[in-house]
Short mmCIF file of C-alpha atoms in Angstrom, two decimals:
data_model
loop_
_atom_site.label_atom_id
_atom_site.label_comp_id
_atom_site.label_asym_id
_atom_site.label_seq_id
_atom_site.Cartn_x
_atom_site.Cartn_y
_atom_site.Cartn_z
CA GLN A 1 21.61 -12.12 20.53
CA GLN A 2 22.03 -9.04 22.71
CA GLN A 3 21.08 -10.53 25.72
CA VAL A 4 23.34 -11.07 28.75
CA LYS A 5 21.76 -13.70 31.12
CA GLN A 6 22.69 -13.37 34.69
CA SER A 7 21.97 -16.19 37.80
CA PRO A 8 21.30 -16.55 40.31
CA GLN A 9 18.65 -13.75 41.01
CA SER A 10 19.68 -13.90 44.61
CA LEU A 11 22.26 -15.62 46.52
CA ILE A 12 22.88 -15.98 50.31
CA VAL A 13 26.48 -16.70 51.50
CA GLN A 14 27.99 -17.67 55.00
CA LYS A 15 30.50 -15.05 55.94
CA GLY A 16 33.78 -16.58 54.70
CA GLY A 17 32.63 -18.66 52.11
CA ILE A 18 32.65 -18.17 48.33
CA SER A 19 29.86 -16.41 46.20
CA ILE A 20 29.75 -17.04 42.81
CA ILE A 21 27.59 -15.37 40.17
CA ASN A 22 27.15 -16.77 36.17
CA CYS A 23 26.62 -14.81 33.07
CA ALA A 24 26.05 -16.11 29.77
CA TYR A 25 26.10 -14.17 26.42
CA GLU A 26 25.27 -15.11 22.84
CA ASN A 27 26.97 -12.29 20.63
CA THR A 28 30.52 -13.20 19.74
CA ALA A 29 31.26 -9.69 19.01
CA PHE A 30 31.00 -8.61 22.75
CA ASP A 31 34.69 -7.95 23.66
CA TYR A 32 34.44 -6.07 27.21
CA PHE A 33 32.75 -7.98 30.01
CA PRO A 34 32.56 -5.87 33.22
CA TRP A 35 31.20 -6.42 36.96
CA TYR A 36 29.56 -3.60 38.72
CA GLN A 37 28.45 -3.44 42.52
CA GLN A 38 25.61 -1.67 43.70
CA PHE A 39 24.61 -0.69 47.01
CA PRO A 40 21.04 0.23 47.62
CA GLY A 41 19.95 3.86 46.79
CA LYS A 42 23.22 4.32 45.10
CA GLY A 43 24.65 4.05 41.25
CA PRO A 44 26.89 0.80 40.17
CA ALA A 45 30.49 1.14 40.41
CA LEU A 46 32.91 -0.92 38.53
CA LEU A 47 34.56 -3.73 40.25
CA ILE A 48 36.41 -5.68 37.96
CA ALA A 49 36.40 -6.37 34.06
CA ILE A 50 37.73 -8.68 31.51
CA ARG A 51 38.65 -8.94 27.71
CA PRO A 52 38.21 -12.11 26.05
CA ASP A 53 41.92 -12.72 25.28
CA VAL A 54 42.37 -13.84 29.14
CA SER A 55 40.52 -16.53 30.83
CA GLU A 56 40.97 -15.16 34.43
CA LYS A 57 41.74 -11.84 36.20
CA LYS A 58 42.19 -11.47 39.71
CA GLU A 59 41.88 -8.23 41.99
CA GLY A 60 42.05 -9.10 45.54
CA ARG A 61 39.28 -11.27 46.64
CA PHE A 62 37.58 -10.64 43.49
CA THR A 63 37.97 -13.07 40.37
CA ILE A 64 36.75 -12.77 36.64
CA SER A 65 36.78 -16.49 34.85
CA PHE A 66 35.91 -16.20 31.49
CA ASN A 67 35.13 -19.11 29.09
CA LYS A 68 35.25 -17.89 25.53
CA SER A 69 34.09 -21.15 23.83
CA ALA A 70 31.17 -21.64 26.15
CA LYS A 71 30.17 -17.81 26.18
CA GLN A 72 30.21 -17.70 29.88
CA PHE A 73 31.83 -15.45 32.70
CA SER A 74 31.56 -15.56 36.54
CA LEU A 75 32.38 -13.52 39.38
CA HIS A 76 33.84 -15.45 42.35
CA ILE A 77 34.18 -13.43 45.75
CA MET A 78 36.46 -15.35 47.89
CA ASP A 79 36.18 -15.07 51.96
CA SER A 80 32.88 -12.96 51.45
CA GLN A 81 32.22 -10.63 53.98
CA PRO A 82 29.06 -8.54 55.21
CA GLY A 83 30.41 -5.89 53.50
CA ASP A 84 30.12 -7.43 50.17
CA SER A 85 26.18 -7.84 50.63
CA ALA A 86 25.16 -5.48 47.31
CA THR A 87 23.52 -6.20 43.95
CA TYR A 88 25.92 -7.58 41.24
CA PHE A 89 25.58 -6.79 37.78
CA CYS A 90 27.60 -8.18 34.79
CA ALA A 91 27.57 -6.42 31.45
CA ALA A 92 28.90 -6.91 28.02
CA SER A 93 29.87 -4.22 25.57
CA ASN A 94 28.58 -4.36 21.98
CA SER A 95 29.93 -2.24 18.86
CA ASN A 96 27.41 0.73 19.40
CA TYR A 97 28.84 1.88 22.61
CA GLN A 98 26.23 0.17 24.77
CA LEU A 99 26.79 -1.93 27.93
CA ILE A 100 24.40 -4.68 27.78
CA TRP A 101 23.13 -5.58 31.48
CA GLY A 102 22.48 -8.53 32.92
CA ALA A 103 19.44 -8.66 35.58
CA GLY A 104 21.24 -8.43 38.56
CA THR A 105 22.28 -10.45 41.28
CA LYS A 106 21.11 -9.63 45.21
CA LEU A 107 23.78 -11.10 47.51
CA ILE A 108 23.48 -11.42 51.05
CA ILE A 109 26.29 -12.34 53.20
CA LYS A 110 25.50 -13.86 56.46
CA PRO A 111 27.70 -12.88 59.50
CA ASP B 1 36.78 16.21 42.99
CA GLY B 2 35.71 14.55 39.48
CA GLY B 3 32.48 12.72 39.41
CA ILE B 4 28.91 12.84 38.04
CA THR B 5 26.20 14.91 39.90
CA GLN B 6 22.76 14.22 39.57
CA SER B 7 19.62 16.21 40.92
CA PRO B 8 17.78 16.05 42.66
CA LYS B 9 17.99 12.96 44.65
CA TYR B 10 14.26 12.55 45.22
CA LEU B 11 11.54 14.09 42.73
CA PHE B 12 7.96 13.87 42.80
CA ARG B 13 5.55 14.49 39.78
CA LYS B 14 2.08 14.93 39.54
CA GLU B 15 0.64 12.83 36.65
CA GLY B 16 0.51 15.17 33.30
CA GLN B 17 3.60 16.94 34.39
CA ASN B 18 6.93 17.00 32.46
CA VAL B 19 10.10 16.70 34.86
CA THR B 20 13.60 17.26 33.70
CA LEU B 21 16.60 15.48 35.77
CA SER B 22 20.00 17.16 35.80
CA CYS B 23 23.27 15.18 35.07
CA GLU B 24 26.48 17.11 35.07
CA GLN B 25 30.08 15.41 34.78
CA ASN B 26 33.49 17.21 35.11
CA LEU B 27 35.48 13.99 34.10
CA ASN B 28 35.93 15.07 30.63
CA HIS B 29 33.95 12.28 29.31
CA ASP B 30 32.76 12.35 25.59
CA ALA B 31 29.84 9.74 26.01
CA MET B 32 26.84 10.04 28.44
CA TYR B 33 23.89 7.94 29.20
CA TRP B 34 20.60 7.74 30.83
CA TYR B 35 19.31 4.28 32.49
CA ARG B 36 16.05 3.58 34.11
CA GLN B 37 16.31 0.82 37.03
CA ASP B 38 13.00 -0.72 38.45
CA PRO B 39 12.97 -2.44 41.64
CA GLY B 40 14.87 -5.80 41.31
CA GLN B 41 15.51 -5.34 37.73
CA GLY B 42 18.45 -4.51 35.54
CA LEU B 43 19.61 -1.27 33.89
CA ARG B 44 17.66 -0.16 30.83
CA LEU B 45 19.10 2.26 28.40
CA ILE B 46 17.24 5.17 27.52
CA TYR B 47 19.38 7.80 25.63
CA TYR B 48 23.08 7.87 25.06
CA SER B 49 25.22 10.52 23.63
CA GLN B 50 28.81 10.15 22.25
CA ILE B 51 29.24 13.78 21.36
CA VAL B 52 28.04 17.23 21.96
CA ASN B 53 24.58 17.92 19.84
CA ASP B 54 24.26 14.39 19.16
CA PHE B 55 22.33 11.62 21.02
CA GLN B 56 20.61 8.06 20.15
CA LYS B 57 17.74 6.47 21.59
CA GLY B 58 17.95 3.57 23.73
CA ASP B 59 15.80 0.49 24.42
CA ILE B 60 13.10 2.44 26.03
CA ALA B 61 13.00 6.10 24.83
CA GLU B 62 9.49 6.54 24.20
CA GLY B 63 8.25 9.19 26.66
CA TYR B 64 11.53 10.91 27.47
CA SER B 65 13.75 13.57 25.65
CA VAL B 66 17.28 14.21 26.13
CA SER B 67 19.67 17.27 24.80
CA ARG B 68 23.57 17.74 24.89
CA GLU B 69 24.53 21.21 24.21
CA LYS B 70 27.50 21.26 26.63
CA LYS B 71 29.86 18.24 27.04
CA GLU B 72 29.41 18.28 30.63
CA SER B 73 25.40 18.37 30.85
CA PHE B 74 23.31 15.82 29.84
CA PRO B 75 19.70 16.37 31.39
CA LEU B 76 16.36 14.09 30.72
CA THR B 77 13.16 15.24 30.47
CA VAL B 78 10.57 12.71 31.59
CA THR B 79 7.26 13.81 29.75
CA SER B 80 3.85 13.44 30.54
CA ALA B 81 3.52 10.54 27.76
CA GLN B 82 5.48 8.24 29.61
CA LYS B 83 2.79 5.73 31.11
CA ASN B 84 4.87 4.48 34.32
CA PRO B 85 7.51 6.91 35.05
CA THR B 86 8.20 5.80 38.76
CA ALA B 87 11.63 4.42 38.96
CA PHE B 88 15.39 5.02 39.74
CA TYR B 89 17.22 6.92 36.87
CA LEU B 90 21.11 6.69 36.60
CA CYS B 91 23.10 9.02 34.52
CA ALA B 92 26.73 7.75 33.75
CA SER B 93 29.64 8.89 31.48
CA SER B 94 32.44 7.01 29.95
CA THR B 95 35.40 7.77 27.51
CA THR B 96 34.63 5.27 25.25
CA ARG B 97 32.90 1.76 25.41
CA ARG B 98 36.03 0.12 26.39
CA THR B 99 36.45 1.73 29.42
CA GLU B 100 34.82 2.16 32.74
CA ALA B 101 31.18 3.72 32.98
CA PHE B 102 31.01 6.02 35.93
CA PHE B 103 27.68 6.49 37.37
CA GLY B 104 25.79 9.17 39.23
CA GLN B 105 24.07 8.72 42.64
CA GLY B 106 20.61 8.55 40.77
CA THR B 107 17.31 10.49 40.89
CA ARG B 108 14.01 8.70 42.38
CA LEU B 109 11.19 9.73 40.65
CA THR B 110 7.67 9.25 42.11
CA VAL B 111 4.58 9.86 40.35
CA VAL B 112 1.60 11.19 42.89
#
């Protein structure tokens, strides 16, 4: 119930294409869903986040789509660039002040 | 500049030794966290603290210890009881669970 399942584990996208990463959860008490971006040897940094009262949030080329009934949310990166190559983590917040993390997706954008 | 500082960046430990990883933040955040990250893996919570002089075990607390004597500081000790300590350790802080967690740059610990 506390898990967040993330897919795919790795993803290769051509420059200019759309990158899509999916996450699913079971616990309906989760109420905060962030995406983090991590470059090698660095700590993760918040990219974009959504709450379950909205179905979509867009910030520049990054969009979160949220499907409350299906208990799924996804990250879309439009016009993917080589600089977007990183590991992306989805997460969900529970009532114990903890972020429950997905396993991560290693994204490679081919020039 | 505000942020989280972890030190050292790289740490080598002999088997049987305890080592302490430093984490300092000047963001005035109440909550602080320690995570472990293994290659190709997600983040696993070791310990977290929501207030000074109080902390809670996370999912993988065995072999680790922490203290929270000051709001700014949350050091992690990796004890000799931790069977497989080689990993990338990340410290984070936040105001509450509903806001952004800020991460340090990490400490890579290697047992030699």
